[in-house]
XYZ file of C-alpha atoms in Angstrom:
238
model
C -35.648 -8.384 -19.071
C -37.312 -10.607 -21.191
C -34.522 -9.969 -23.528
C -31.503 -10.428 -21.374
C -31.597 -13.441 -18.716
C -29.559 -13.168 -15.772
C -29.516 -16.899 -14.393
C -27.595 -16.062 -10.657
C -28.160 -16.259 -7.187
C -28.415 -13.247 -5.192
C -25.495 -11.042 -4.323
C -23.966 -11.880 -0.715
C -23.967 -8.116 0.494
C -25.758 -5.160 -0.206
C -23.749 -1.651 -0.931
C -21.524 -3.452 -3.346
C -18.855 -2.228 -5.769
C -20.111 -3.147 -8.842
C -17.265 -3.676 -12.137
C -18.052 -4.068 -15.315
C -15.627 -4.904 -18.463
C -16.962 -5.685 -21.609
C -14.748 -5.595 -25.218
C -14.336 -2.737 -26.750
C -10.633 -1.189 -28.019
C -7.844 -3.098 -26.678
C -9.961 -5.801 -24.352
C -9.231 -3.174 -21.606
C -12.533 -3.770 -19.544
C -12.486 -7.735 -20.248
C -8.653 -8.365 -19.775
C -8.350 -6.073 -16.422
C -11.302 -7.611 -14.564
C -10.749 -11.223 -16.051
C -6.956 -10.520 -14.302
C -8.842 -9.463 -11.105
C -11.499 -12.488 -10.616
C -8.927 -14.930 -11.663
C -6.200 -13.323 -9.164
C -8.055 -12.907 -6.483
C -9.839 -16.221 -6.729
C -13.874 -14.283 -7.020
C -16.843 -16.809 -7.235
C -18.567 -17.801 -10.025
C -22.334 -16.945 -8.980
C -23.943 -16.082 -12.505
C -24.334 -15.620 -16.124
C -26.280 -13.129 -18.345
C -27.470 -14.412 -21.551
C -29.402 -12.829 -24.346
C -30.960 -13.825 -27.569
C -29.348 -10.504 -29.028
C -25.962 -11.607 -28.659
C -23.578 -13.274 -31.396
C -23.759 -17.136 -31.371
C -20.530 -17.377 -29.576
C -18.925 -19.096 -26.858
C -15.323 -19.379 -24.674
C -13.672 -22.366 -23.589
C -11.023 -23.272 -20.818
C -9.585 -26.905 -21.044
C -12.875 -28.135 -22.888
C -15.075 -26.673 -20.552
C -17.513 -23.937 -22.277
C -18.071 -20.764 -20.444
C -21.154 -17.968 -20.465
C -20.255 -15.443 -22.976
C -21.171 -12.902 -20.029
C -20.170 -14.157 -16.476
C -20.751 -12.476 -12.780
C -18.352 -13.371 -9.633
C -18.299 -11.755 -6.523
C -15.979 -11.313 -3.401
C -16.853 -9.694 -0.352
C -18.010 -6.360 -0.832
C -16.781 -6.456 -4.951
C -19.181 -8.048 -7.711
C -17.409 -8.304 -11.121
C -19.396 -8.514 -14.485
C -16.663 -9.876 -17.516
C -17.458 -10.325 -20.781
C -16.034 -11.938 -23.779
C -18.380 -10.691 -26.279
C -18.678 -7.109 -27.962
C -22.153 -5.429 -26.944
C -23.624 -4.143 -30.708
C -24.411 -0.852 -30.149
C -28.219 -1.672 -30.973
C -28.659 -3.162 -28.314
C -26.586 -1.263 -25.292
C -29.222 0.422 -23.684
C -31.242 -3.260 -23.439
C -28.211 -4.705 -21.866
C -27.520 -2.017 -19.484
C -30.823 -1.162 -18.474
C -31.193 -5.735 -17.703
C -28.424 -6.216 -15.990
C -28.869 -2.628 -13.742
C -32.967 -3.637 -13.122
C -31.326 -7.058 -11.665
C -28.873 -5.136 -9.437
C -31.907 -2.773 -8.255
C -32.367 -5.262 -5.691
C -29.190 -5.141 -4.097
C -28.730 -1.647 -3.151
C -25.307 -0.904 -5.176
C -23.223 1.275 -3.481
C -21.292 2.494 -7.076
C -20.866 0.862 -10.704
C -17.167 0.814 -12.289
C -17.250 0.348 -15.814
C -13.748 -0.295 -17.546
C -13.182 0.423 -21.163
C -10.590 1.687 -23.982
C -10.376 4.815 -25.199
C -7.615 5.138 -28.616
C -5.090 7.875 -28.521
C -2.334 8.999 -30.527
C -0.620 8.402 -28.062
C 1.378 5.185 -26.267
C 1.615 6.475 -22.814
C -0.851 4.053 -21.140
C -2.755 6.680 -19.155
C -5.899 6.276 -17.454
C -8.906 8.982 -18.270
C -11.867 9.068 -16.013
C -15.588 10.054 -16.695
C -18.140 10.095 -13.711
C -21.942 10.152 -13.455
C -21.720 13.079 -11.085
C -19.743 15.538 -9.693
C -19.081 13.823 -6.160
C -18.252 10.375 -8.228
C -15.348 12.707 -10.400
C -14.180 14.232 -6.903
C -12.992 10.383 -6.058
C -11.682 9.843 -9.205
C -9.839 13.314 -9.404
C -6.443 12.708 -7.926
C -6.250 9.000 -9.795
C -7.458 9.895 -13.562
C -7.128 12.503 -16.131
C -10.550 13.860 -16.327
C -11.930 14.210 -19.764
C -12.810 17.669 -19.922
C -14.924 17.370 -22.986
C -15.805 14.929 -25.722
C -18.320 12.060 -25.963
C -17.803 8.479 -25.490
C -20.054 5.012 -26.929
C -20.855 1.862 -26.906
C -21.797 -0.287 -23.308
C -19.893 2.272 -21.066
C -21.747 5.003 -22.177
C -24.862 3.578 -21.859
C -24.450 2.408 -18.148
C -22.898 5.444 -17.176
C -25.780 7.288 -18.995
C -28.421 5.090 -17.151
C -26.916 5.015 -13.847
C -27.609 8.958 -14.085
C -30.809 9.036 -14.388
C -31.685 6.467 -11.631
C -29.091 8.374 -9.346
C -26.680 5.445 -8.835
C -23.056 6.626 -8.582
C -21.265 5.347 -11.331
C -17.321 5.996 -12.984
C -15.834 5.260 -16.009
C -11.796 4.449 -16.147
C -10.818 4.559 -19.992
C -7.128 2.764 -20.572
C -5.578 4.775 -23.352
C -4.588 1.816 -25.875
C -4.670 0.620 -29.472
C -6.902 -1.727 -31.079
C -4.834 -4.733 -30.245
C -5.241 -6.335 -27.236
C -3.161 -3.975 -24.509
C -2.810 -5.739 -21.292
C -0.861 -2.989 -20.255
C -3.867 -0.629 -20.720
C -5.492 -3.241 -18.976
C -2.556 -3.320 -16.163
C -3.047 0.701 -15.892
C -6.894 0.452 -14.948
C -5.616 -2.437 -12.152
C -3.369 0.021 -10.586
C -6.142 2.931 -10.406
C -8.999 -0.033 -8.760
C -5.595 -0.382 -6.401
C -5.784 3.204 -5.620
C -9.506 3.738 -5.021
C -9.927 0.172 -3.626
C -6.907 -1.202 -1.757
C -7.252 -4.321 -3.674
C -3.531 -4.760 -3.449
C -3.532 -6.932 -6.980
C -0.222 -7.696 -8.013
C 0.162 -6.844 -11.582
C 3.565 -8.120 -12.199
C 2.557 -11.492 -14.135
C 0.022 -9.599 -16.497
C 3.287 -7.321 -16.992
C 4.426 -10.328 -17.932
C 2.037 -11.661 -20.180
C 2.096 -8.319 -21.571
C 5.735 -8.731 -22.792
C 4.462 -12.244 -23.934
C 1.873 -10.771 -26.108
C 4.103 -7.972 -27.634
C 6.704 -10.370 -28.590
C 4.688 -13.015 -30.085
C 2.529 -9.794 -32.202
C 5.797 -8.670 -33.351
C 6.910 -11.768 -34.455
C 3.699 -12.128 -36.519
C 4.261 -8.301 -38.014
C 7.702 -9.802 -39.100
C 6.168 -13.202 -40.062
C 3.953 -11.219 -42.503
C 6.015 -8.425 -43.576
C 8.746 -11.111 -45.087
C 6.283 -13.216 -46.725
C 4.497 -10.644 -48.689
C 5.318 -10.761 -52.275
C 7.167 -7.367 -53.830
C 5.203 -5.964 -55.889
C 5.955 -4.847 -59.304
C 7.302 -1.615 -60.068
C 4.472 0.154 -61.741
C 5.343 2.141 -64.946
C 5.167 5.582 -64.877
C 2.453 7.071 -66.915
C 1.699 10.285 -68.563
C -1.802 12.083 -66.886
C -3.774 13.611 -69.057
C -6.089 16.501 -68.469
């Protein structure tokens, strides 16, 4: 802890849901629960800090925000991010932020991330701490049958095994852009397992925003690139 500060005031309720989003492939985890606090109008209670991470900050109409924010609603306590954990330091930041929420008597930890695919289908896979936590998660996710996964998810889910605290992971099949409609396919599995009843129609929305202007950049680059010259062709020689 003397490596990660958590400057908040205590949560309102014990048993919370705990979510956490951080970047990672597509923005999955930051764009899904930065849609959440901001729909649902969460409170601003906290930020985590650390001298480990990149010397970077977020602003909204000139106002500069914590790289790593925590809000809370009733029962729900989100954790969003803006910043990419480095790997080096994942099991410092997981192991911080879950010693501060030892207090509090977390009732489960949902940690939101990307996971790329061949594939464009926008599914959701799910990963679980234990066997009861994949039961809940059964019916909503694919379950990954086998394979490993990194980075900040892995180590919370990792850590929340060994001190026994029920944790999931919800992966948003996506691509490396940003994919609110990875992001929008999480939403609607939180919907499922916790009636949040988020409407997800504007970050459709901005989703169709997003593609359009990306496209328009692909095109924006494609006819500005300079043909290159036909190359001669050469004899090899062995």
């Amino acid at each position: 802890m003397n490596d990660l500060k958590v400057i908040s005031r205590d949560l309102s309720e014990k048993g919370s849901v705990v979510m956490m989003g951080f970047p990672g492939s597509g923005l999955v985890g930051s764009i899904a629960l930065q849609y959440m606090v901001d729909q649902l109008e969460f409170n601003h209670i906290g930020n985590i800090t650390s001298r480990f991470f990149p010397p970077m900050s977020m602003m909204a109409k000139g106002v500069i925000n914590a790289a790593v924010r925590i809000y809370e609603k009733d029962k729900f306590t989100a954790v969003v991010a803006d910043i990419p954990i480095h790997p080096s330091i994942c099991y410092e930041v997981a192991n911080g932020i879950l010693d501060w929420l030892d207090d509090f008597d977390v009732k489960e930890i949902v940690t939101i991330a990307g996971i790329i695919t061949n594939e464009s289908e926008k599914r959701v896979f799910g990963v679980a701490s234990d066997e009861e936590a994949v039961h809940k998660i059964r019916d909503h996710t694919i379950i990954l049958p086998m394979g490993s996964i990194s980075g900040i998810a892995s180590s919370l889910l990792t850590e929340c095994k060994l001190r026994r605290i029920p944790c999931i992971g919800l992966l948003g099949e996506t691509v490396n852009n940003p994919d609110p409609r990875a992001a929008v396919s999480t939403i609607e599995v939180l919907n499922q397992l916790y009636s949040l009843n988020l409407d997800i129609e504007p970050l459709n929305e901005q989703a169709e925003e997003i593609e359009a202007t990306m496209q328009r950049l692909a095109e924006e680059v494609q006819s500005s690139e300079v043909p290159q010259q036909k190359k001669e062709n050469l004899p090899m020689y062995w």
